[in-house]
GROMACS .gro file of C-alpha atoms in nm:
model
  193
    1UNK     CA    1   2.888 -21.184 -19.457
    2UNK     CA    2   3.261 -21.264 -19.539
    3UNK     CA    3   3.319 -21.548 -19.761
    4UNK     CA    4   3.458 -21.867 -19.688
    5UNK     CA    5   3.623 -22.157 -19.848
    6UNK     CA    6   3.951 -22.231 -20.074
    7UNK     CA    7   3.936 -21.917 -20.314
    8UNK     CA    8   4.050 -22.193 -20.595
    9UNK     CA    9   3.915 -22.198 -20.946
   10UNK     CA   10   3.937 -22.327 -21.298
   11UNK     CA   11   4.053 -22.062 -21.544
   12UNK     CA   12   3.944 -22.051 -21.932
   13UNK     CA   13   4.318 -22.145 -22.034
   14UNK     CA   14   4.289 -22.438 -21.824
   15UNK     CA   15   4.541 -22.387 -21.512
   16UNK     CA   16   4.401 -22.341 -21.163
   17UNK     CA   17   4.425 -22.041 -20.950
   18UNK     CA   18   4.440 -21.983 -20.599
   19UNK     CA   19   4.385 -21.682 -20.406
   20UNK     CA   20   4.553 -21.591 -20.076
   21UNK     CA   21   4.534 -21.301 -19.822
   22UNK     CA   22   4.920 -21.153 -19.838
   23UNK     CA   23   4.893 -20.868 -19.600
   24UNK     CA   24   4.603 -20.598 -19.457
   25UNK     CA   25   4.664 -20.195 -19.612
   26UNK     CA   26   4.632 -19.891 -19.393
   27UNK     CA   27   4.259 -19.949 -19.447
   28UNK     CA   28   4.192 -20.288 -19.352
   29UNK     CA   29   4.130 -20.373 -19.706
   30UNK     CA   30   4.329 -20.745 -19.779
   31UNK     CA   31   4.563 -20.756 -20.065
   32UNK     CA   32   4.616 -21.090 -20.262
   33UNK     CA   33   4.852 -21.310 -20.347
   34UNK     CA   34   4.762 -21.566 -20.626
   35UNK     CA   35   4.947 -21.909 -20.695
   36UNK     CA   36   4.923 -22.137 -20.991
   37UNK     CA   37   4.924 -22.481 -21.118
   38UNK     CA   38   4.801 -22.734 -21.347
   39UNK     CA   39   4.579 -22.950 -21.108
   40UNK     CA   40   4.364 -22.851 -20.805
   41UNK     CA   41   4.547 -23.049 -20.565
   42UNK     CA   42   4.896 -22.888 -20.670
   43UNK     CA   43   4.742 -22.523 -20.637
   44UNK     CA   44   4.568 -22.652 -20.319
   45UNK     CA   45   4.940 -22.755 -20.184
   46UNK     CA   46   5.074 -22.428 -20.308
   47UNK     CA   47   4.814 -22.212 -20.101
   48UNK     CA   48   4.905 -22.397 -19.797
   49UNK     CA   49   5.278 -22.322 -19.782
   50UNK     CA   50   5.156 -21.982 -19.899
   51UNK     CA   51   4.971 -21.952 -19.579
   52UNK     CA   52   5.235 -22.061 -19.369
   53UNK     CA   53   5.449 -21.798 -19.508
   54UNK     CA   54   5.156 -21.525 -19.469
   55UNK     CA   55   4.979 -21.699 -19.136
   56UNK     CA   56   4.570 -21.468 -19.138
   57UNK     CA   57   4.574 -21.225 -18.865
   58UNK     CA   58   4.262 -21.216 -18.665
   59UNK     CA   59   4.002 -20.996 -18.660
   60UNK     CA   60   4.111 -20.754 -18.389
   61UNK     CA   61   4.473 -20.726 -18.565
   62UNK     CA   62   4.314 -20.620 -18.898
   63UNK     CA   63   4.164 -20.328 -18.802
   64UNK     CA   64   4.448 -20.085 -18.907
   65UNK     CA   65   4.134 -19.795 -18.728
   66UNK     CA   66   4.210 -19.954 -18.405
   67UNK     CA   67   4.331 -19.608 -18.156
   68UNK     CA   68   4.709 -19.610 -18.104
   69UNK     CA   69   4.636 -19.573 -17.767
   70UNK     CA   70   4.503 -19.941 -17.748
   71UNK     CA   71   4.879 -20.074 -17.939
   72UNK     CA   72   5.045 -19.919 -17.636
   73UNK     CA   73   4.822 -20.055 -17.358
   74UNK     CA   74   4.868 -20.426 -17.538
   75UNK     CA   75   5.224 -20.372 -17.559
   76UNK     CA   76   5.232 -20.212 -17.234
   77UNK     CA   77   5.131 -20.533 -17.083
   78UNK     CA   78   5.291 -20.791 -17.336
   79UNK     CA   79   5.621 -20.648 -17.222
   80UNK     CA   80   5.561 -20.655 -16.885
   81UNK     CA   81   5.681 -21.026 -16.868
   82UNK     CA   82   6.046 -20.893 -17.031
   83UNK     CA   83   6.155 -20.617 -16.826
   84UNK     CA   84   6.197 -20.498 -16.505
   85UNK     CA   85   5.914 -20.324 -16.312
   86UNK     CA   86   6.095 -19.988 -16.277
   87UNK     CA   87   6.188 -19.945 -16.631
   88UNK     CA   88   5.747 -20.078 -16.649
   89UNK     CA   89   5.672 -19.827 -16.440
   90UNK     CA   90   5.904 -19.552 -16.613
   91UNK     CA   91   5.737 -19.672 -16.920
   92UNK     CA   92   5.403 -19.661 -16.779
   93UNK     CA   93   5.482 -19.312 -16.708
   94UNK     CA   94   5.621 -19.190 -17.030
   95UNK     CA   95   5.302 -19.336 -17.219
   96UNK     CA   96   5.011 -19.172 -16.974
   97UNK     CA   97   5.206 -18.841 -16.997
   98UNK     CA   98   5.357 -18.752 -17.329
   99UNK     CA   99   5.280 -19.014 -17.605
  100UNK     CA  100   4.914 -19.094 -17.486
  101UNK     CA  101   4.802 -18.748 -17.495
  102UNK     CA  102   4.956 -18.628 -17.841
  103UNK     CA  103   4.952 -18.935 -18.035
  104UNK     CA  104   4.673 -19.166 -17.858
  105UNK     CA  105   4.342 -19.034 -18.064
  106UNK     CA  106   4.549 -19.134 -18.371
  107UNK     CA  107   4.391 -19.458 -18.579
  108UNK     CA  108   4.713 -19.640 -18.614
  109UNK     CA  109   4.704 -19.631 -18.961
  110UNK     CA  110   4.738 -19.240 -18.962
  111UNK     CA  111   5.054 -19.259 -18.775
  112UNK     CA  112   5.338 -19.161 -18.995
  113UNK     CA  113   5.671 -19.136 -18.983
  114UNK     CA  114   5.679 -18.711 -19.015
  115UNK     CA  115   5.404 -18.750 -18.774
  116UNK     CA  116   5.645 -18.900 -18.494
  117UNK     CA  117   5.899 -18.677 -18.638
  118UNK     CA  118   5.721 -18.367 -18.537
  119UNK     CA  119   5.606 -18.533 -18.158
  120UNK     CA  120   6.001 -18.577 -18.101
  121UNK     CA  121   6.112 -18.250 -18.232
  122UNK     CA  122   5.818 -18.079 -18.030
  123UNK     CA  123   5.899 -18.310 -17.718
  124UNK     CA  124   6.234 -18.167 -17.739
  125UNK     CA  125   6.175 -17.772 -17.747
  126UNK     CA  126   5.915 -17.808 -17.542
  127UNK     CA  127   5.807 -18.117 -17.356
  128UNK     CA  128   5.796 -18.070 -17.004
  129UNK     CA  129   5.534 -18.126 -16.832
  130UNK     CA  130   5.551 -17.778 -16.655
  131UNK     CA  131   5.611 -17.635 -16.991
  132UNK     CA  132   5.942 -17.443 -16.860
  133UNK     CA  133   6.125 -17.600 -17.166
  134UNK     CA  134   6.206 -17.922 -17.352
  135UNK     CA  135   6.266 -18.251 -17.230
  136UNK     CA  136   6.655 -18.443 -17.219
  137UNK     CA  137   6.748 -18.645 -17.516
  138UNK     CA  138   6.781 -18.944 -17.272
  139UNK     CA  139   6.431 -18.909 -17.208
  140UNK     CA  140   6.329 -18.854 -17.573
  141UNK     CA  141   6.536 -19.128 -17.628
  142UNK     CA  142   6.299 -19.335 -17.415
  143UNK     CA  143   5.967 -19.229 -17.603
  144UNK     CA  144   6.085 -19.330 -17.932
  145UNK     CA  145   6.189 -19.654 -17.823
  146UNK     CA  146   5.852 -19.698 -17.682
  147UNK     CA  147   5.701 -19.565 -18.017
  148UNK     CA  148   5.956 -19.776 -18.212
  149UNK     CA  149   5.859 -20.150 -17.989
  150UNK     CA  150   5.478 -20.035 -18.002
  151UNK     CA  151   5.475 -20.027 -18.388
  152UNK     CA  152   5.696 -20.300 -18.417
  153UNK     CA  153   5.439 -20.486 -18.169
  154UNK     CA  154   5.162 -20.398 -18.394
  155UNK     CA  155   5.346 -20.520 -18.737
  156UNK     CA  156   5.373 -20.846 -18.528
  157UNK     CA  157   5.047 -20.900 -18.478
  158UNK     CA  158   4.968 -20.842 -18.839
  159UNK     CA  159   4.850 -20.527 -18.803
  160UNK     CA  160   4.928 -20.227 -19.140
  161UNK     CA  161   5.191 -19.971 -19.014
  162UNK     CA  162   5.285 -19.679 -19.247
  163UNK     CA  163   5.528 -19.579 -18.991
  164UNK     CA  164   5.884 -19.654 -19.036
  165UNK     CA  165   6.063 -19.541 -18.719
  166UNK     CA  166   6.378 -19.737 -18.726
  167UNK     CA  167   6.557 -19.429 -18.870
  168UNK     CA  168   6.454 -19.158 -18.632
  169UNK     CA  169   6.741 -19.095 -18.362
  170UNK     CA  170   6.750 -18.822 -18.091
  171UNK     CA  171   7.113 -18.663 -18.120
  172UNK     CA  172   7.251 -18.630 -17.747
  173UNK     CA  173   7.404 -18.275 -17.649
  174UNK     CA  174   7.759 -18.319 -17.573
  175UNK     CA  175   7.875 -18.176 -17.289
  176UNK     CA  176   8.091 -17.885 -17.217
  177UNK     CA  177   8.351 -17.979 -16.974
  178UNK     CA  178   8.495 -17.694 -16.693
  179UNK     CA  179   8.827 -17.661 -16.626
  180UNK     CA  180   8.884 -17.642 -16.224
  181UNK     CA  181   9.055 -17.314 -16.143
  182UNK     CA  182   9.371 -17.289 -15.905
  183UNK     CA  183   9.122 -17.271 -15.615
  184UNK     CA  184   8.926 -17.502 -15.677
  185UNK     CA  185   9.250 -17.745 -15.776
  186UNK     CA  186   9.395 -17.668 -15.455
  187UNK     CA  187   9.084 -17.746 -15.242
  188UNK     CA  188   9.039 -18.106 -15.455
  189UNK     CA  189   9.410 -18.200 -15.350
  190UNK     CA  190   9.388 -18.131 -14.999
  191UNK     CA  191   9.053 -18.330 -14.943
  192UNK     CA  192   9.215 -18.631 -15.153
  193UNK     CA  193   9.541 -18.633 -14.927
   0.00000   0.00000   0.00000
């Protein structure tokens, strides 16, 4: 059974210590934050701006376990409210087809940064659904914002990331541009006059 109450005692030098849950590791355990003082009521003040600072997640958000594939369907539908429903259903789409089937069975806690690495270097050599190549940048693009606002989601709701995406970029091919040839110069300035 979990304990309960003010986690506020009387030390042998004679201050008072208080105890405070700071954050949740990659597995689940809590990790403290202590505050002291020379009275019970002034340690008892301190732990309650401490908790405002560091507000207990629930339950549910502790468990650092919890499938990735649950983090996208609840930001999936948080998000749904903030943007528009074809860029939900292009989402929707990305998630069910690429990121839910390589990185889904992953506890979210396992999910590191090489780990996403590797699914966007692999997504982009060899992504397509048809597997007749990789995928565009634009489109890659699109996962790992979905990966990056998923995690992001999940750090929100007090939930231990390893991952660090912010830093992972797709580099976009440039372009080679063509040159028209006389023919083809000729043909463009007869249909324009």
């Amino acid at each position: 059974m979990a304990r309960t109450g003010e986690n506020i005692y009387k030390r042998k030098d004679g201050r008072w210590e208080g105890r405070y849950i700071k954050l949740y590791d990659a597995d689940g355990k809590p990790k403290y934050g202590y505050v002291y003082a020379r009275t019970y009521s002034e340690v008892k003040q301190k732990l309650a701006e401490q908790r405002c600072h560091f507000p207990p997640a629930d339950s549910a958000s502790r468990k650092t376990n919890a499938k990735y594939d649950d983090i996208l369907t609840a930001w999936l539908q948080s998000s749904r409210t903030n943007i528009k429903e074809s860029t939900f259903a292009k989402y929707s789409h990305i998630i069910d087809s690429h990121i839910r089937p390589a990185l889904g069975q992953f506890p979210l806690g396992k999910i590191s940064t090489q780990l996403v690495e590797s699914f966007i270097q692999q997504q982009l050599l060899a992504g397509r659904l048809d597997g007749k190549g990789g995928l565009s940048p634009k489109t890659v693009t699109d996962m790992l914002t979905i990966i990056k606002e998923s995690i992001g989601y999940a750090q929100d709701n007090g939930i231990a990331v390893i991952c660090n995406p912010q830093k992972i970029t797709v580099k976009k091919k440039e372009r080679e541009m063509r040159v028209l040839t006389p023919v083809e110069e000729e043909a463009l300035v007869r249909v324009l006059l």
